[in-house]
XYZ file of C-alpha atoms in Angstrom:
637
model
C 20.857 -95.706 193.393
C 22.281 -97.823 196.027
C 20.754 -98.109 199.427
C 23.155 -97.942 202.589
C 22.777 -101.159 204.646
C 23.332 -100.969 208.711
C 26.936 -102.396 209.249
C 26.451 -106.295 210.213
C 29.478 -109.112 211.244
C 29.494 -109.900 207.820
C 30.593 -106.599 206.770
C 33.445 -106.575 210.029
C 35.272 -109.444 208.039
C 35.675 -106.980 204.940
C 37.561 -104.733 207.273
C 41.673 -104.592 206.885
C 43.473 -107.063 209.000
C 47.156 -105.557 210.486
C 49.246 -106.698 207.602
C 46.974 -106.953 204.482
C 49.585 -105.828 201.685
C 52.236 -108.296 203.123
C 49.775 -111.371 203.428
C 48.326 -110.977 199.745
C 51.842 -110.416 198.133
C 52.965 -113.694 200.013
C 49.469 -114.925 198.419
C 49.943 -113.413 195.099
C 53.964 -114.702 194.896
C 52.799 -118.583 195.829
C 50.008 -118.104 193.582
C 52.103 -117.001 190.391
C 54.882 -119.481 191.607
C 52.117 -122.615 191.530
C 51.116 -121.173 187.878
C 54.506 -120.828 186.434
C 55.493 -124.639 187.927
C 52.074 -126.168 186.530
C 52.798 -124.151 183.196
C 56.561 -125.497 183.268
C 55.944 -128.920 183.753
C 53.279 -129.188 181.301
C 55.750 -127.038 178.491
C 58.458 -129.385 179.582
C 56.559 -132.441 178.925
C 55.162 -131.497 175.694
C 58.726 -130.938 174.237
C 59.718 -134.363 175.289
C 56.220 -135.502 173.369
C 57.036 -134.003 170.392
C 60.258 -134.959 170.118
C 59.742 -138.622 170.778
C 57.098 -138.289 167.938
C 59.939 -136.799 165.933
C 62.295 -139.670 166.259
C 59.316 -142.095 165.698
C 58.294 -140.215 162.685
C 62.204 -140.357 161.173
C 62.201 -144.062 162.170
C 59.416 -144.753 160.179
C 60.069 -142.646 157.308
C 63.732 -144.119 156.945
C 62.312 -148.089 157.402
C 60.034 -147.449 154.755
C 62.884 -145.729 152.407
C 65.237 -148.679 153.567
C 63.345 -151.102 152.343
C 62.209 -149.466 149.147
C 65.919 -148.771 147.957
C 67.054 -152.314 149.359
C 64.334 -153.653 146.791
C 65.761 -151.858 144.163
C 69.212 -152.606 144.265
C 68.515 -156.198 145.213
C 66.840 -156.215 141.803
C 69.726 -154.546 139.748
C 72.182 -157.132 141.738
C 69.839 -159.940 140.599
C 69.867 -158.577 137.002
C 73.626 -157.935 136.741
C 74.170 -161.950 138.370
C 71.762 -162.850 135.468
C 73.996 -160.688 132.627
C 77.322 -161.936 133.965
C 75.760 -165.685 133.837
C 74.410 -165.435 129.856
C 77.745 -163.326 129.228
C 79.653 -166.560 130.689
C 77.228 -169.357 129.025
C 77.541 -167.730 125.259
C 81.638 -167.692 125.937
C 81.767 -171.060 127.103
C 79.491 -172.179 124.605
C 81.161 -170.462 121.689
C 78.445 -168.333 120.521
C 78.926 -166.317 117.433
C 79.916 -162.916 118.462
C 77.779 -162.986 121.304
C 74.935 -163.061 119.215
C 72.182 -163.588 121.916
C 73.868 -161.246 124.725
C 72.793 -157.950 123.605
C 69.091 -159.187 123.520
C 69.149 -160.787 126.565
C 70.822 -157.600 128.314
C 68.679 -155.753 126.589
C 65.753 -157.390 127.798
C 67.106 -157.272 131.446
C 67.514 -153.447 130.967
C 64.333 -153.010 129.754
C 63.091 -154.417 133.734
C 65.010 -152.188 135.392
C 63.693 -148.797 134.272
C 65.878 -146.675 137.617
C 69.050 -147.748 135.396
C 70.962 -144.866 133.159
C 72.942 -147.392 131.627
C 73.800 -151.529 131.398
C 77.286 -152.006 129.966
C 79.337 -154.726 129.712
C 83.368 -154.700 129.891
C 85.818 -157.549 128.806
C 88.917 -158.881 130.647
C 90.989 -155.680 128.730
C 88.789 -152.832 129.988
C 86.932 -152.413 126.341
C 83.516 -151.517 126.662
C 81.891 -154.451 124.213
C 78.033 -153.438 125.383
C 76.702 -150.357 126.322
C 72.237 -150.161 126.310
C 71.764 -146.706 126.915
C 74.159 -144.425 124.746
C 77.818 -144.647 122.415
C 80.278 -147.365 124.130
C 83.073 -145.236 124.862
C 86.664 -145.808 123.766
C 88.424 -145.143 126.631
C 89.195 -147.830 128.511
C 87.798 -148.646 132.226
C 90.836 -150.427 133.068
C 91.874 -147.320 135.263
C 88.734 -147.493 137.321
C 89.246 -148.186 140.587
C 86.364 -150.926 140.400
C 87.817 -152.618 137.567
C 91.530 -153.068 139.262
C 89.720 -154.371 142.423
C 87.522 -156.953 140.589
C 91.131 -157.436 138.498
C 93.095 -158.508 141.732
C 90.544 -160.364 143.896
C 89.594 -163.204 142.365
C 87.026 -163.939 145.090
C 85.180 -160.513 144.688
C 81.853 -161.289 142.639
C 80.185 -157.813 143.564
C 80.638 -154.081 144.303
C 79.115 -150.993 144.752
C 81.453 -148.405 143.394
C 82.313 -145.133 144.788
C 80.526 -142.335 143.385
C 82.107 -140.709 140.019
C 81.078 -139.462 136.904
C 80.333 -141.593 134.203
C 82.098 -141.084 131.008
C 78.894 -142.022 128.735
C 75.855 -140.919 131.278
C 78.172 -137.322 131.845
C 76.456 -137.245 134.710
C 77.113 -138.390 138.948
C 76.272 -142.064 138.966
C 77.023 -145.163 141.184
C 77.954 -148.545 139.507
C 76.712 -151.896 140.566
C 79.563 -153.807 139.155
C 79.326 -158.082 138.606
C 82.332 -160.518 137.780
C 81.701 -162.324 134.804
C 83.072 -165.581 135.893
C 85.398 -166.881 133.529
C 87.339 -170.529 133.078
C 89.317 -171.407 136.464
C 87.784 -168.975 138.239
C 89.843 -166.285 135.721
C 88.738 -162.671 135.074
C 86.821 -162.508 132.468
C 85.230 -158.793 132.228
C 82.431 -156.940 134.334
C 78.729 -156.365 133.791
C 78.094 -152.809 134.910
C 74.925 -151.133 136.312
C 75.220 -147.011 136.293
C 72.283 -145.505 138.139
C 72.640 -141.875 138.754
C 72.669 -139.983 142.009
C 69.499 -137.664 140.563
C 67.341 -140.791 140.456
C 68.241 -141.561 144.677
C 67.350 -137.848 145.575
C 64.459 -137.721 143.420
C 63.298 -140.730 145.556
C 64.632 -138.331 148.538
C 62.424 -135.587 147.230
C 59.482 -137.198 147.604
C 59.316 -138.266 151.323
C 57.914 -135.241 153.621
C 61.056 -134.267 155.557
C 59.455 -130.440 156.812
C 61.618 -127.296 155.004
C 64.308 -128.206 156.307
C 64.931 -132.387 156.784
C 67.205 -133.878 155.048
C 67.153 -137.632 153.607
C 71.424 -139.524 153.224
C 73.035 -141.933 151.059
C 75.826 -142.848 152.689
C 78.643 -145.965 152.813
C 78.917 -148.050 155.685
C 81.955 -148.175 158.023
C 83.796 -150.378 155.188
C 83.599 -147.450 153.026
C 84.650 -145.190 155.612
C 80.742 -143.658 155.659
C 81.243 -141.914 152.287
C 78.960 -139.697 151.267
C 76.559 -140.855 147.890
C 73.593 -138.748 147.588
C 71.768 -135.954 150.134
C 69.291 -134.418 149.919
C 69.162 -130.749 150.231
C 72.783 -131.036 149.540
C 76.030 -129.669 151.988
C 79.338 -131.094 151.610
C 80.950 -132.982 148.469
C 79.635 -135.806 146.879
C 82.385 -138.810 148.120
C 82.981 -136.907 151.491
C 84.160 -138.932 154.381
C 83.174 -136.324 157.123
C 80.667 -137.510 159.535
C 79.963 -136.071 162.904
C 81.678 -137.740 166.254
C 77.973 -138.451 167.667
C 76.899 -140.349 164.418
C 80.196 -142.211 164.588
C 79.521 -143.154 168.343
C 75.699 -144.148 167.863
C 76.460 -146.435 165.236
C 79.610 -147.825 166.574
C 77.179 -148.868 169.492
C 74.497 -150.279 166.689
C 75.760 -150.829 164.035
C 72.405 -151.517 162.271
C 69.861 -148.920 162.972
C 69.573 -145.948 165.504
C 68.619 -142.435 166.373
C 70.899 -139.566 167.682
C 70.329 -136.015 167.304
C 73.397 -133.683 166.141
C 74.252 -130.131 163.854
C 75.253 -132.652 160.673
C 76.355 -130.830 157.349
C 77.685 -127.699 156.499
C 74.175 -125.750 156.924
C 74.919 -126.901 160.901
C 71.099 -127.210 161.172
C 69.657 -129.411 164.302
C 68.265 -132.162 163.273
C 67.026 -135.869 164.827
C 68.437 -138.207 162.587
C 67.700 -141.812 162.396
C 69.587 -144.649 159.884
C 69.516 -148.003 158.904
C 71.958 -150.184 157.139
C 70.058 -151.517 153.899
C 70.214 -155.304 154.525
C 73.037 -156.805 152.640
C 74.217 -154.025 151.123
C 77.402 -151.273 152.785
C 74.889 -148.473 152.331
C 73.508 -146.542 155.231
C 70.294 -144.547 154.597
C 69.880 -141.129 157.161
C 66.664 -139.709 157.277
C 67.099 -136.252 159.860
C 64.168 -134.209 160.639
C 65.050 -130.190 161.841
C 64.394 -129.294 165.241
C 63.057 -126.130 163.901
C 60.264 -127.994 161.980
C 58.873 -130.435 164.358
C 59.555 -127.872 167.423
C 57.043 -125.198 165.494
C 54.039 -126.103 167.191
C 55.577 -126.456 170.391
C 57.251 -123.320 170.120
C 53.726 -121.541 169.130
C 51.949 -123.553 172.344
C 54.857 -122.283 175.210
C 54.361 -118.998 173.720
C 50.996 -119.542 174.623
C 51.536 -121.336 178.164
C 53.804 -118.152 178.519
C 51.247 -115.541 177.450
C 48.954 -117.050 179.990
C 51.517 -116.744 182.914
C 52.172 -113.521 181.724
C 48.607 -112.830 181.726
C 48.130 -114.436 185.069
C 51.101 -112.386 186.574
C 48.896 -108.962 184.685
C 45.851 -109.834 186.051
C 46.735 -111.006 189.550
C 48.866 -108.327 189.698
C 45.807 -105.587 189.031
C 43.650 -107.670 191.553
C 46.331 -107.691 194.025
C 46.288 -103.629 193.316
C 42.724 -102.923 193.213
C 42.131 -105.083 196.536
C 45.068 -102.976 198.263
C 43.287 -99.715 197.357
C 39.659 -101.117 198.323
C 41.181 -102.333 201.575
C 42.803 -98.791 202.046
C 39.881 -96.246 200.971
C 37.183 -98.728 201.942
C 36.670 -100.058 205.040
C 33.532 -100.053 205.582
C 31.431 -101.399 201.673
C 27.527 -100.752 201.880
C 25.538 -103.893 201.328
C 25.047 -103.606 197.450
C 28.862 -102.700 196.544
C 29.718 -106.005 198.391
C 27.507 -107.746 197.054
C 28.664 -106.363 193.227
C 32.575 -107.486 194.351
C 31.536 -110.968 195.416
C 29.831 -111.675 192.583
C 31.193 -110.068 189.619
C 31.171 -112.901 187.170
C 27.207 -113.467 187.920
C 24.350 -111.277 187.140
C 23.013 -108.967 190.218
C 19.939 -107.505 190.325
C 18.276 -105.635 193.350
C 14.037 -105.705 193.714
C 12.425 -103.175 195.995
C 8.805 -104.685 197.646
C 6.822 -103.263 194.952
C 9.176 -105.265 192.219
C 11.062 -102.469 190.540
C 14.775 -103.006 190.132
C 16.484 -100.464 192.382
C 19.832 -101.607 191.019
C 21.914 -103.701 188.436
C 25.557 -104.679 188.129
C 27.127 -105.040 184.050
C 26.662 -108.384 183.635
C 23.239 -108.152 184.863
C 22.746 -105.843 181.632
C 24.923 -107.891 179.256
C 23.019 -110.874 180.021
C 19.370 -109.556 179.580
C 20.544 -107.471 176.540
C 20.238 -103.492 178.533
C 22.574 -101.202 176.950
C 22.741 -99.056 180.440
C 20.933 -98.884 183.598
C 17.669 -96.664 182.521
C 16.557 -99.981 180.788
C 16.494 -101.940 184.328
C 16.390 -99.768 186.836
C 13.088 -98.522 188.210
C 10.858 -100.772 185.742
C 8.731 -103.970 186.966
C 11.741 -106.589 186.929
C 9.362 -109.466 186.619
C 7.433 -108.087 183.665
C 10.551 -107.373 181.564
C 12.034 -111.225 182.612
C 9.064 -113.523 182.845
C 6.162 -111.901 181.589
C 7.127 -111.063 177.904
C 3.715 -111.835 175.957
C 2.388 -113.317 178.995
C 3.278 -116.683 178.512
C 5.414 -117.727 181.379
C 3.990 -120.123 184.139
C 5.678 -117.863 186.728
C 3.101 -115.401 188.143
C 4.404 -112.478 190.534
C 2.287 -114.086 193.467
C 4.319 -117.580 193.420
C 7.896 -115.933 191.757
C 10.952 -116.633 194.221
C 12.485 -113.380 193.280
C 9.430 -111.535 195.153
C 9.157 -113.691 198.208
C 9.743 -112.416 201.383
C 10.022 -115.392 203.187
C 13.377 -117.167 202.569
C 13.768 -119.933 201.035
C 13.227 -123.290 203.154
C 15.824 -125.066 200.757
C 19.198 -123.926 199.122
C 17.484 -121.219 197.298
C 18.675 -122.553 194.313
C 16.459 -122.207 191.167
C 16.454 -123.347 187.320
C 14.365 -121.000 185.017
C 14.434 -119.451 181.903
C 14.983 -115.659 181.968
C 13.959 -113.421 179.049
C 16.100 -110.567 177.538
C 14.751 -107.120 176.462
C 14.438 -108.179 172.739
C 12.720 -111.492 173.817
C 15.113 -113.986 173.298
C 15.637 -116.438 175.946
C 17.843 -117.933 178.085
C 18.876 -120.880 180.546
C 19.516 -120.045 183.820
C 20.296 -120.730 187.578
C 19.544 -117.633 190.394
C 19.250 -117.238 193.927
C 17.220 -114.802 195.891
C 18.109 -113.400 199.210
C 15.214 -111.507 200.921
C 16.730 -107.917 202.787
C 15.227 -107.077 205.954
C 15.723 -104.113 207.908
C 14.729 -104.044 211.515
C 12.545 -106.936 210.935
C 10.617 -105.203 207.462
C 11.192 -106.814 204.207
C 13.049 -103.976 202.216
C 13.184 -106.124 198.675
C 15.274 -108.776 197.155
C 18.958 -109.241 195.773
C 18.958 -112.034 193.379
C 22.118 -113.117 191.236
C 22.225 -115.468 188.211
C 23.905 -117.310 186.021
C 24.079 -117.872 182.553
C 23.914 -121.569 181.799
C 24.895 -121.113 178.375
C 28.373 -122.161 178.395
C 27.873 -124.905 181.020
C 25.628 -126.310 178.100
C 28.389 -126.119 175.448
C 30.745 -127.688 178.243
C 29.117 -130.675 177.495
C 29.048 -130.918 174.033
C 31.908 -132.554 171.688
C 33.848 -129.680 169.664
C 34.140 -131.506 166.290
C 31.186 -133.581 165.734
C 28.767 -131.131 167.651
C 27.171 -133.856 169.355
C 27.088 -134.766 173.421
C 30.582 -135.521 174.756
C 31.678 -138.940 176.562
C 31.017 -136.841 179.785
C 27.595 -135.715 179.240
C 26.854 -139.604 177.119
C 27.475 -140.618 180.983
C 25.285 -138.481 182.854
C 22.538 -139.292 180.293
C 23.104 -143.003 180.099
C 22.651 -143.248 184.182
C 19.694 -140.749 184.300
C 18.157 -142.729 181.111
C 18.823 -145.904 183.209
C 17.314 -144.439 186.325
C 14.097 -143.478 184.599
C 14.167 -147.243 182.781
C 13.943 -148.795 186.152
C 11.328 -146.812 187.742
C 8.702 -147.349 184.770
C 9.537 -150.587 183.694
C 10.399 -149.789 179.808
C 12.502 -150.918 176.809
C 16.143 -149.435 176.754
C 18.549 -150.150 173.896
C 22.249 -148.563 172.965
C 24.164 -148.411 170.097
C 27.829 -148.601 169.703
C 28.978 -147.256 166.417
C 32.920 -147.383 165.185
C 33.225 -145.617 161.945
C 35.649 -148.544 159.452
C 38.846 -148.417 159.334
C 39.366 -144.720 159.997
C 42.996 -145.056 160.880
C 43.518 -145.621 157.445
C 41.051 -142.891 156.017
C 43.719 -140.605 158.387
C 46.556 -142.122 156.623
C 44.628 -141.844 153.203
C 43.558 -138.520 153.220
C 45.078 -136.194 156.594
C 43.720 -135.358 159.604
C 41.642 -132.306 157.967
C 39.502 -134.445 155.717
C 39.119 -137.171 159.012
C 37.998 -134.442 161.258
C 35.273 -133.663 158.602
C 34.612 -137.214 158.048
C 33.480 -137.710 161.496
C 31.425 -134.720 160.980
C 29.636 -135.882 158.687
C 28.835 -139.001 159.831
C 27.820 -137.453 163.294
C 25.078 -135.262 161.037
C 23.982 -138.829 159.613
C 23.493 -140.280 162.857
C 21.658 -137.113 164.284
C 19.130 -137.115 161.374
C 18.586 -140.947 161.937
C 17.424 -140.196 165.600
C 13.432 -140.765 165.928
C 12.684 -139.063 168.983
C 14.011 -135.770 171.341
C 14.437 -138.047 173.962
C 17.324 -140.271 172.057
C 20.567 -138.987 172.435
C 23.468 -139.322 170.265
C 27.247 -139.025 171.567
C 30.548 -139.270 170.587
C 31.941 -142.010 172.990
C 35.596 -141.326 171.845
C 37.877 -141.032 168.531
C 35.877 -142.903 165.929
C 33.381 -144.128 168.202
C 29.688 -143.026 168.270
C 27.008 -143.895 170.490
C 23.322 -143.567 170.878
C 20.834 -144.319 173.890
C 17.072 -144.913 172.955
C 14.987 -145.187 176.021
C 11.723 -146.795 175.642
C 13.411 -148.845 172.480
C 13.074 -152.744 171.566
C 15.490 -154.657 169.355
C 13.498 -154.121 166.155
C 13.151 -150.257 166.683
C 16.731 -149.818 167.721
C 17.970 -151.824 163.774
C 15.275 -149.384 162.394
C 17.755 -146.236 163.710
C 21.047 -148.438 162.889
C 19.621 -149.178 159.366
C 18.762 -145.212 158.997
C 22.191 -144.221 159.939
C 23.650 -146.624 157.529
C 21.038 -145.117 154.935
C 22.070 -141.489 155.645
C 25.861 -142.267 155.663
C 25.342 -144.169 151.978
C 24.037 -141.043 150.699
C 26.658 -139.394 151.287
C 29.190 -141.601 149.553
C 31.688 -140.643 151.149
C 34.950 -142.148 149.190
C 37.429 -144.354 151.552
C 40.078 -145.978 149.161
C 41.627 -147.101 152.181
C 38.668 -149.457 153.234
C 38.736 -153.326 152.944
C 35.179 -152.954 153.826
C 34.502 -151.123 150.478
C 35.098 -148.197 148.822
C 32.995 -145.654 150.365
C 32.973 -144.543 154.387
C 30.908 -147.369 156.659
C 30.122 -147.804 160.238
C 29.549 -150.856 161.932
C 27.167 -151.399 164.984
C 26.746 -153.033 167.717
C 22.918 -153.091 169.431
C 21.682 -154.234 172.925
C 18.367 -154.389 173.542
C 17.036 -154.544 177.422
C 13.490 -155.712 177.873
C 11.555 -154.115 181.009
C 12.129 -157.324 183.269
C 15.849 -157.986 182.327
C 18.152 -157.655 185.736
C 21.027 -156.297 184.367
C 23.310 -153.377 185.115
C 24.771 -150.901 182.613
C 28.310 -152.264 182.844
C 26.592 -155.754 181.615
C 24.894 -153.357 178.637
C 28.252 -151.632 177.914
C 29.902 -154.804 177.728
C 27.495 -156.637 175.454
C 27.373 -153.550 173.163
C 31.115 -153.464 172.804
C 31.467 -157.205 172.396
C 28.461 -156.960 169.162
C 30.777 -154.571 167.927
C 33.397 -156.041 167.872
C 31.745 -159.038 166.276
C 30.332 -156.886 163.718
C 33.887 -155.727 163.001
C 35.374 -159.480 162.876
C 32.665 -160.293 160.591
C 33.912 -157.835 157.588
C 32.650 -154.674 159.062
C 29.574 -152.381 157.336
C 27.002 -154.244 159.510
C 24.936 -154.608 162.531
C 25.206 -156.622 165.168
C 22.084 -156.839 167.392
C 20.981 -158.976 170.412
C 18.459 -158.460 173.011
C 19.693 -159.146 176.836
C 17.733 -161.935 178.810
C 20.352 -163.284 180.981
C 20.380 -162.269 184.499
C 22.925 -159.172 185.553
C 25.551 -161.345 186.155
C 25.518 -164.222 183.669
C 29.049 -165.793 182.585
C 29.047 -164.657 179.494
C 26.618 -161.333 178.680
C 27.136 -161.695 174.951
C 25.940 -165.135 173.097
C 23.582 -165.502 170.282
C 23.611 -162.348 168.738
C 21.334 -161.664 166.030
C 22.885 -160.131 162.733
C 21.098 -157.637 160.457
């Protein structure tokens, strides 16, 4: 099958050197080395990524859940000041058994649904008022918050410790007010019980991973006491903290991050708190290492597997070389020519255009299952000539040639496999002489295939930014040399940021999907190309285009994106998914340069998204190249 070629100095290089094995395991060790750094670096700075995303995230989530429980009790503190004051005005005013307070506190209780009960206590301890169940008759005069309010004249309010509450039966907290009283005396409290449940049911709802955990705790005047956790460790009124908490927020007092093993589950967590603004609470918000470190975690595994695999495979090319280098010093023509290029296609051509010989990807790529289908048939008849269609006759084909090429050899056609399907592709042909006499032709190709999906964006299916670039300067190139209209599009899909936050990622990722379809079917012509320029940005060059023609596609693509009413709650623009668009048209005799059309199309677009977004911005260029300002007077459609 093979033909023997006369040894050549091309085929002295193959032959061993005097230490072979030593130089390619010196090769082979720098070589897995470089990998393992490159892999190690890039691992390394992932994990620092993620977990400065983690503390982010836990900053976030505890500002937001700071502020939310800071409203609340500033409410109840307002409402309790407001029950203490109408307790105070019917005393002083002599009121008939209080006969207006229970309405009013009931009204107040009635605004402050997170409550479990509104009581009120006199100067004795008797509960007088109680809005939620049975006034008990024990007395609160033992409470601890009673005998403080009792000695401290100057003490108007308190959060109490944790406890259980004799009417509720349940954990609570009490929001305690003075009732002021003649001379400044004590005259009774207004209480406020809300239960622990109703904190860690607000706990409950934040997205913490399986294992977070969201803290209630005292301040340092309360000794950091613990009031409600969720996913609960420890006991409620606990004073145990760890010594890196106590450190961090000894440094700041108010807010900060630290990372430590906090609880009795000893779980790893970054934690981040806040002290609610005048209140001595302290909310934690901790987010486990071992949820946020998953997916870092899954990609060193990966990194990892692909050292390993690099080590594997380098390691079985380091062997098979060794061996080659040992049992074959001297390859024929064809076998070196098979080991050179084993990731191309190889085909050999005798002079009368049979194939004499064919390497596997040779017969993966024009569909053979073995050898008998290439080798001895008429090579050009089974790749050009397929129902005689192909401008490529065996007088003019490059593969038959016996001359050499007078260029680089290189050539773009389309190749045919045995079951007539097509495909893009890129060969060279090498004539082989022997003694002078052309003895037929190697020829090796590629598959241009995947260099074709290298240049298109994964989601949206449409060109990437790098191929938009390529096609923007040949588009310009061609504009110049006839003299036509050009225009581009810049299209920025509203407020997507908070569709994201609306919906998730998922339903954004089809989003822009979707609206990449929409602008594909508003494309006139094959020649127009739509791209995604980057995140929620789309773009779309029109050669040969005016102003008018280039609103006509804009208009479409709004058109095709309103039928698909696609719901955005998140949108001041309105409630469905819209673009906005900015268009610059350049007339055949304009000067500029495509960093003037760039900029004019981005600064439309950004006028179309200052104006209230879902609109087009359009303007035609006149100004020469380098005007002071490339974008006045555009025209809005």
């Amino acid at each position: 099958m093979f033909r023997k070629r006369p040894s050549s100095p091309a085929d002295a290089a193959w032959r061993p050197t005097a230490r072979p094995n030593l130089n390619l395991l010196v090769f082979l060790l720098l070589a897995n080395l470089f990998v393992y750094a490159v892999l190690g670096i890039v691992a390394h700075g992932s994990y620092r990524e993620i977990k400065e995303k983690a503390a982010a995230r836990s900053r976030s989530l505890n500002a937001l859940l700071a502020e939310n429980v800071t409203a609340e009790l500033a409410r109840i503190k307002l409402g309790l000041a407001a029950c203490a004051a109408e307790v105070a005005r019917e005393r002083r005013t002599g009121g008939a058994a209080n006969a207006t307070v229970p309405d009013f506190l009931h009204l107040v209780r009635g605004q402050l649904p997170m409550l479990a009960n509104l009581i009120v206590i006199d100067r004795s301890g008797t509960v007088i008022f109680s809005s939620d169940h049975p006034a008990t008759t024990r007395s609160a005069a033992d409470r601890a918050y009673f005998q403080r309010f009792a000695a401290d004249p100057s003490l108007t309010f308190q959060i109490s410790e944790p406890l259980i509450g004799w009417m509720v039966e349940k954990p609570v907290m009490h929001l305690v007010a003075r009732i002021p009283g003649r001379d400044s005396a004590f005259d009774g409290l207004v209480v406020a019980s809300v239960t622990l449940d109703w904190f860690i049911a607000k706990f409950q709802a934040m997205d913490i991973g399986d294992q977070g955990a969201v803290v209630l705790r005292g301040d340092a005047s309360r000794n950091f006491d613990l009031l409600a956790r969720f996913r609960p460790t420890g006991k409620i009124g606990e004073t145990t903290v760890s010594d890196t908490f106590r450190a961090t927020i000894a440094a700041n007092p108010d807010h900060g991050t630290y990372e430590a093993n906090a609880g009795n589950d000893n779980i790893h967590r970054m934690f981040s708190y806040r002290k609610l603004d005048g209140f001595p609470l302290i909310t934690l918000v901790g987010l486990a290492s071992d949820d946020y470190l998953e997916e870092w975690r899954q990609k060193a595994a990966s990194l990892l597997a692909v050292a390993l695999g690099f080590t594997f495979m380098s390691g079985i090319a380091g062997t098979i070389i060794v061996r080659t280098w040992r049992s074959r010093a001297e390859a024929d023509a064809q076998i070196r020519l098979l080991l050179d290029y084993t990731a191309s296609g190889i085909v050999g051509i005798d002079p009368q255009g049979r194939c004499t010989f064919c390497n596997p990807a040779a017969l993966r790529m024009l569909g053979a299952k073995g050898e008998p289908d290439l080798v001895g048939r008429d090579i050009h008849a089974i790749i050009h000539d397929q129902g005689g269609d192909h401008p490529c006759r065996p007088a003019s084909c490059p593969m038959l040639a016996e001359a050499p090429p007078t260029d680089q050899g290189i050539h773009r056609d389309v190749f045919r496999q045995l079951d007539g399907r097509s495909f893009p592709v890129e060969y060279w042909a090498h004539p082989q002489r022997k003694k002078g006499e052309f003895i037929g032709t190697v020829v090796t190709f590629i598959d241009l295939r995947d260099r074709l999906l290298a240049n298109t964006d994964g989601l949206t299916e449409l060109a990437n930014r790098h191929r938009f670039d390529e096609a923007l300067a040949d588009a310009w190139t061609q504009r110049l040399r006839t003299e036509d209209d050009f225009a581009l599009l810049l299209i920025d899909v509203d407020h997507f940021k908070a569709y994201n936050d609306t919906y998730g990622h998922i339903a954004g990722d089809d989003c822009l999907r979707q609206v990449a379809r929409s602008i594909q079917r508003a494309l006139e012509r094959d020649g127009d190309l739509a791209a995604r320029y980057g995140g929620e940005e789309f773009a779309c060059i029109l050669p040969g285009t005016d102003e008018a023609g280039a609103q006509r596609v804009a208009e479409r693509i709004r058109a095709e994106l309103a039928g698909l009413a696609l719901s955005h709650e998140g949108s001041s623009a309105g409630p469905r998914v819209t673009v906005s668009i900015g268009i610059v048209a350049v007339p055949p005799n304009c000067p500029a340069e495509i960093k003037d059309v760039l900029r004019a199309a981005d600064a439309l677009l950004y006028q179309a998204k200052a104006a209230g977004r879902d609109r087009v911005c359009a303007r035609t260029l006149e100004a020469p190249a380098r005007a002071a300002d490339p974008t006045p007077a555009p025209t809005e459609a």
